[in-house]
Short mmCIF file of C-alpha atoms in Angstrom, two decimals:
data_model
loop_
_atom_site.label_atom_id
_atom_site.label_comp_id
_atom_site.label_asym_id
_atom_site.label_seq_id
_atom_site.Cartn_x
_atom_site.Cartn_y
_atom_site.Cartn_z
CA GLY A 1 -96.07 -81.65 77.55
CA GLU A 2 -96.42 -85.38 77.41
CA SER A 3 -95.79 -87.35 80.57
CA VAL A 4 -96.69 -90.59 82.22
CA GLY A 5 -96.49 -90.89 85.99
CA LEU A 6 -97.50 -93.13 88.85
CA HIS A 7 -99.28 -92.17 92.05
CA LEU A 8 -97.53 -94.54 94.48
CA PRO A 9 -93.87 -95.50 94.42
CA THR A 10 -94.35 -98.55 96.70
CA LEU A 11 -97.36 -100.79 97.29
CA SER A 12 -97.39 -103.56 99.90
CA VAL A 13 -100.13 -106.19 99.84
CA GLN A 14 -100.85 -109.45 101.58
CA GLU A 15 -100.61 -112.63 99.59
CA GLY A 16 -104.02 -113.48 98.17
CA ASP A 17 -105.28 -109.90 98.20
CA ASN A 18 -105.96 -107.89 95.08
CA SER A 19 -103.47 -105.21 94.02
CA ILE A 20 -104.23 -101.98 92.22
CA ILE A 21 -101.45 -99.97 90.62
CA ASN A 22 -102.30 -96.56 89.26
CA CYS A 23 -100.94 -94.38 86.49
CA ALA A 24 -101.79 -90.84 85.38
CA TYR A 25 -101.08 -89.51 81.94
CA SER A 26 -101.23 -85.97 80.62
CA ASN A 27 -101.56 -86.38 76.86
CA SER A 28 -105.27 -86.61 76.13
CA ALA A 29 -104.47 -87.69 72.56
CA SER A 30 -102.75 -90.89 73.73
CA ASP A 31 -104.47 -93.87 72.18
CA TYR A 32 -102.48 -96.82 73.46
CA PHE A 33 -101.06 -97.87 76.82
CA ILE A 34 -98.95 -100.76 78.01
CA TRP A 35 -98.14 -102.24 81.40
CA TYR A 36 -94.77 -103.85 82.05
CA LYS A 37 -93.46 -105.91 84.94
CA GLN A 38 -89.79 -105.78 85.85
CA GLU A 39 -88.28 -108.23 88.31
CA SER A 40 -85.04 -107.35 90.02
CA GLY A 41 -82.06 -107.48 87.68
CA LYS A 42 -84.14 -108.40 84.65
CA GLY A 43 -85.58 -106.65 81.63
CA PRO A 44 -89.22 -105.45 81.67
CA GLN A 45 -91.81 -107.97 80.61
CA PHE A 46 -94.93 -107.05 78.64
CA ILE A 47 -98.06 -107.76 80.71
CA ILE A 48 -101.06 -106.27 78.98
CA ASP A 49 -102.01 -103.38 76.73
CA ILE A 50 -105.13 -101.38 76.02
CA ARG A 51 -106.24 -99.06 73.26
CA SER A 52 -108.20 -95.90 73.88
CA ASN A 53 -111.39 -97.27 72.29
CA MET A 54 -111.65 -99.65 75.27
CA ASP A 55 -112.36 -98.99 78.96
CA LYS A 56 -111.29 -102.36 80.24
CA ARG A 57 -109.21 -105.30 79.17
CA GLN A 58 -108.66 -108.54 81.01
CA GLY A 59 -105.82 -110.99 80.96
CA GLN A 60 -104.88 -113.87 83.18
CA ARG A 61 -105.32 -112.51 86.74
CA VAL A 62 -104.74 -108.97 85.46
CA THR A 63 -107.15 -106.28 84.37
CA VAL A 64 -106.34 -102.87 82.97
CA LEU A 65 -108.86 -100.05 83.32
CA LEU A 66 -108.71 -96.86 81.33
CA ASN A 67 -110.57 -93.71 82.34
CA LYS A 68 -110.05 -91.20 79.57
CA THR A 69 -112.13 -88.53 81.31
CA VAL A 70 -109.60 -88.15 84.10
CA LYS A 71 -106.64 -89.54 82.13
CA HIS A 72 -106.08 -92.39 84.52
CA LEU A 73 -104.92 -95.94 83.97
CA SER A 74 -104.85 -98.76 86.48
CA LEU A 75 -103.55 -102.31 86.64
CA GLN A 76 -105.43 -104.73 88.86
CA ILE A 77 -103.83 -108.01 89.90
CA ALA A 78 -106.17 -110.59 91.39
CA ALA A 79 -105.09 -112.92 94.19
CA THR A 80 -101.61 -111.45 94.37
CA GLN A 81 -98.83 -114.01 94.66
CA PRO A 82 -95.21 -113.71 95.83
CA GLY A 83 -94.12 -114.04 92.21
CA ASP A 84 -95.93 -110.79 91.47
CA SER A 85 -93.37 -108.85 93.49
CA ALA A 86 -91.72 -106.53 91.00
CA VAL A 87 -91.72 -102.98 89.67
CA TYR A 88 -94.63 -102.17 87.39
CA PHE A 89 -94.42 -99.50 84.69
CA CYS A 90 -97.06 -97.98 82.50
CA ALA A 91 -96.00 -96.64 79.11
CA GLU A 92 -97.51 -94.72 76.21
CA PRO A 93 -96.38 -93.86 72.67
CA THR A 94 -94.77 -90.46 72.23
CA GLY A 95 -92.72 -88.72 69.57
CA GLY A 96 -95.44 -89.19 66.99
CA GLY A 97 -95.88 -92.79 68.04
CA ASN A 98 -92.36 -93.86 67.19
CA LYS A 99 -91.25 -94.54 70.75
CA LEU A 100 -92.60 -95.28 74.23
CA THR A 101 -92.35 -93.08 77.29
CA PHE A 102 -92.32 -94.96 80.59
CA GLY A 103 -93.61 -93.86 83.95
CA THR A 104 -91.43 -93.87 87.05
CA GLY A 105 -92.68 -97.26 88.21
CA THR A 106 -94.37 -98.72 91.30
CA GLN A 107 -92.67 -101.31 93.48
CA LEU A 108 -95.15 -104.03 94.44
CA LYS A 109 -94.21 -106.01 97.55
CA VAL A 110 -96.19 -109.11 98.45
CA GLU A 111 -96.17 -110.01 102.12
CA LEU A 112 -96.69 -113.61 103.19
CA ASP B 1 -86.11 -119.63 70.52
CA GLY B 2 -87.08 -116.15 69.39
CA GLY B 3 -86.00 -113.21 71.47
CA ILE B 4 -83.54 -110.48 72.27
CA THR B 5 -80.09 -111.19 73.59
CA GLN B 6 -77.72 -108.81 75.28
CA SER B 7 -74.17 -109.57 76.15
CA PRO B 8 -72.44 -109.59 78.45
CA LYS B 9 -74.72 -109.55 81.50
CA TYR B 10 -72.09 -107.79 83.61
CA LEU B 11 -69.37 -105.51 82.24
CA PHE B 12 -66.60 -103.68 84.05
CA ARG B 13 -64.49 -100.91 82.56
CA LYS B 14 -62.01 -98.31 83.65
CA GLU B 15 -62.93 -94.67 83.39
CA GLY B 16 -61.88 -93.14 80.06
CA GLN B 17 -62.44 -96.28 78.02
CA ASN B 18 -65.12 -96.69 75.40
CA VAL B 19 -67.23 -99.82 75.70
CA THR B 20 -69.71 -101.43 73.29
CA LEU B 21 -72.81 -103.28 74.45
CA SER B 22 -74.27 -105.91 72.19
CA CYS B 23 -77.96 -106.33 71.30
CA GLU B 24 -79.27 -108.94 68.87
CA GLN B 25 -82.86 -109.89 68.02
CA ASN B 26 -84.31 -112.66 65.89
CA LEU B 27 -87.90 -111.45 66.06
CA ASN B 28 -87.70 -109.80 62.64
CA HIS B 29 -88.58 -106.48 64.28
CA ASP B 30 -87.88 -103.28 62.41
CA ALA B 31 -87.53 -101.00 65.45
CA MET B 32 -84.90 -101.27 68.17
CA TYR B 33 -84.22 -99.18 71.26
CA TRP B 34 -81.67 -98.58 73.97
CA TYR B 35 -82.64 -97.49 77.47
CA ARG B 36 -80.70 -96.64 80.56
CA GLN B 37 -81.98 -97.46 84.05
CA ASP B 38 -80.46 -96.19 87.27
CA PRO B 39 -81.22 -97.78 90.67
CA GLY B 40 -84.81 -97.20 91.74
CA GLN B 41 -85.55 -95.24 88.60
CA GLY B 42 -87.56 -95.67 85.43
CA LEU B 43 -86.30 -96.20 81.90
CA ARG B 44 -84.78 -93.36 79.91
CA LEU B 45 -84.43 -93.60 76.15
CA ILE B 46 -80.92 -93.22 74.75
CA TYR B 47 -81.30 -93.98 71.04
CA TYR B 48 -83.79 -95.72 68.81
CA SER B 49 -83.84 -97.00 65.27
CA GLN B 50 -86.91 -97.65 63.17
CA ILE B 51 -85.10 -99.08 60.17
CA VAL B 52 -81.67 -100.27 59.10
CA ASN B 53 -79.09 -97.52 58.58
CA ASP B 54 -81.21 -94.96 60.40
CA PHE B 55 -81.43 -93.98 64.07
CA GLN B 56 -82.57 -91.08 66.22
CA LYS B 57 -81.45 -89.61 69.51
CA GLY B 58 -83.60 -90.24 72.53
CA ASP B 59 -83.80 -88.17 75.68
CA ILE B 60 -80.26 -88.80 76.96
CA ALA B 61 -78.08 -89.45 73.89
CA GLU B 62 -75.06 -87.40 74.97
CA GLY B 63 -72.00 -89.59 75.48
CA TYR B 64 -73.47 -92.52 73.56
CA SER B 65 -73.34 -93.70 69.96
CA VAL B 66 -75.10 -96.45 68.00
CA SER B 67 -75.11 -98.11 64.61
CA ARG B 68 -77.74 -100.12 62.75
CA GLU B 69 -76.00 -101.89 59.90
CA LYS B 70 -78.17 -105.00 60.19
CA LYS B 71 -81.81 -105.44 61.08
CA GLU B 72 -80.91 -107.93 63.81
CA SER B 73 -78.25 -105.87 65.56
CA PHE B 74 -78.18 -102.52 67.34
CA PRO B 75 -74.92 -102.10 69.32
CA LEU B 76 -74.52 -99.24 71.78
CA THR B 77 -71.16 -97.63 72.51
CA VAL B 78 -70.72 -95.85 75.81
CA THR B 79 -67.99 -93.31 75.20
CA SER B 80 -65.61 -91.67 77.62
CA ALA B 81 -67.68 -88.50 77.20
CA GLN B 82 -70.55 -90.03 79.19
CA LYS B 83 -70.20 -88.51 82.66
CA ASN B 84 -71.96 -91.22 84.66
CA PRO B 85 -71.86 -94.42 82.62
CA THR B 86 -72.48 -96.88 85.46
CA ALA B 87 -76.04 -98.12 84.97
CA PHE B 88 -78.27 -100.96 83.81
CA TYR B 89 -78.68 -100.86 80.02
CA LEU B 90 -81.71 -102.37 78.35
CA CYS B 91 -82.26 -103.08 74.68
CA ALA B 92 -85.72 -103.54 73.21
CA SER B 93 -87.34 -104.16 69.87
CA SER B 94 -90.81 -103.82 68.39
CA SER B 95 -92.53 -104.49 65.12
CA THR B 96 -94.17 -101.12 64.56
CA GLY B 97 -92.55 -98.52 66.80
CA GLY B 98 -94.39 -97.14 69.81
CA ARG B 99 -97.85 -98.44 68.97
CA SER B 100 -97.05 -102.01 69.79
CA GLY B 101 -95.41 -103.75 72.67
CA GLN B 102 -91.67 -103.45 73.01
CA TYR B 103 -89.87 -106.63 73.93
CA PHE B 104 -86.84 -106.30 76.17
CA GLY B 105 -83.57 -108.12 76.48
CA PRO B 106 -82.17 -109.25 79.86
CA GLY B 107 -80.00 -106.13 80.22
CA THR B 108 -76.31 -105.42 80.72
CA ARG B 109 -75.09 -103.99 83.99
CA LEU B 110 -72.13 -101.71 83.27
CA THR B 111 -69.82 -100.61 86.05
CA VAL B 112 -67.16 -98.01 85.34
CA THR B 113 -64.53 -97.30 87.98
#
């Protein structure tokens, strides 16, 4: 069946270090992925997306890598800041593309 | 400002009462969604609507109902049939369904005692 999951539930990094959050997906036909950031008590915020015809996409301090061979997605955050502390979700279209299925989420904690 | 609004931010109800959560968007999006989030958990889809006057059940629709009479509005009713209604409820909208980013409201935290 279709599923999106994350390898690590919690990731702790030192301020200034780079963070890497991973996501595995099982549907090899998936052609679009999104990363969201959710701060405590708030709604998820769109960070970056990537389509399956790309291997890499960069934003401001964030990079998403897609490895279709092993069905793996990662979010890299450069020079992690305290404001990056949040839960990060990956998501992919399911149900014929009419809805998104979200992974469990990874809690990123930035230590000063 | 364009966006999605949910009200109220906090809601308290007694067990056995129905309660309706509001969701309004002015992004001119066709699709709207309701999710439930429990502490330390991911998002689970309750209902979604791709067009006015049409909606579909998500993964956990039992005990919930929705309506989509206007493009801008997608209210969710948590009925007394929902066994564990206490949760954080999130509304989202998108322009083209799953193959575009969904934009989320600030959420409503419902507590039923």
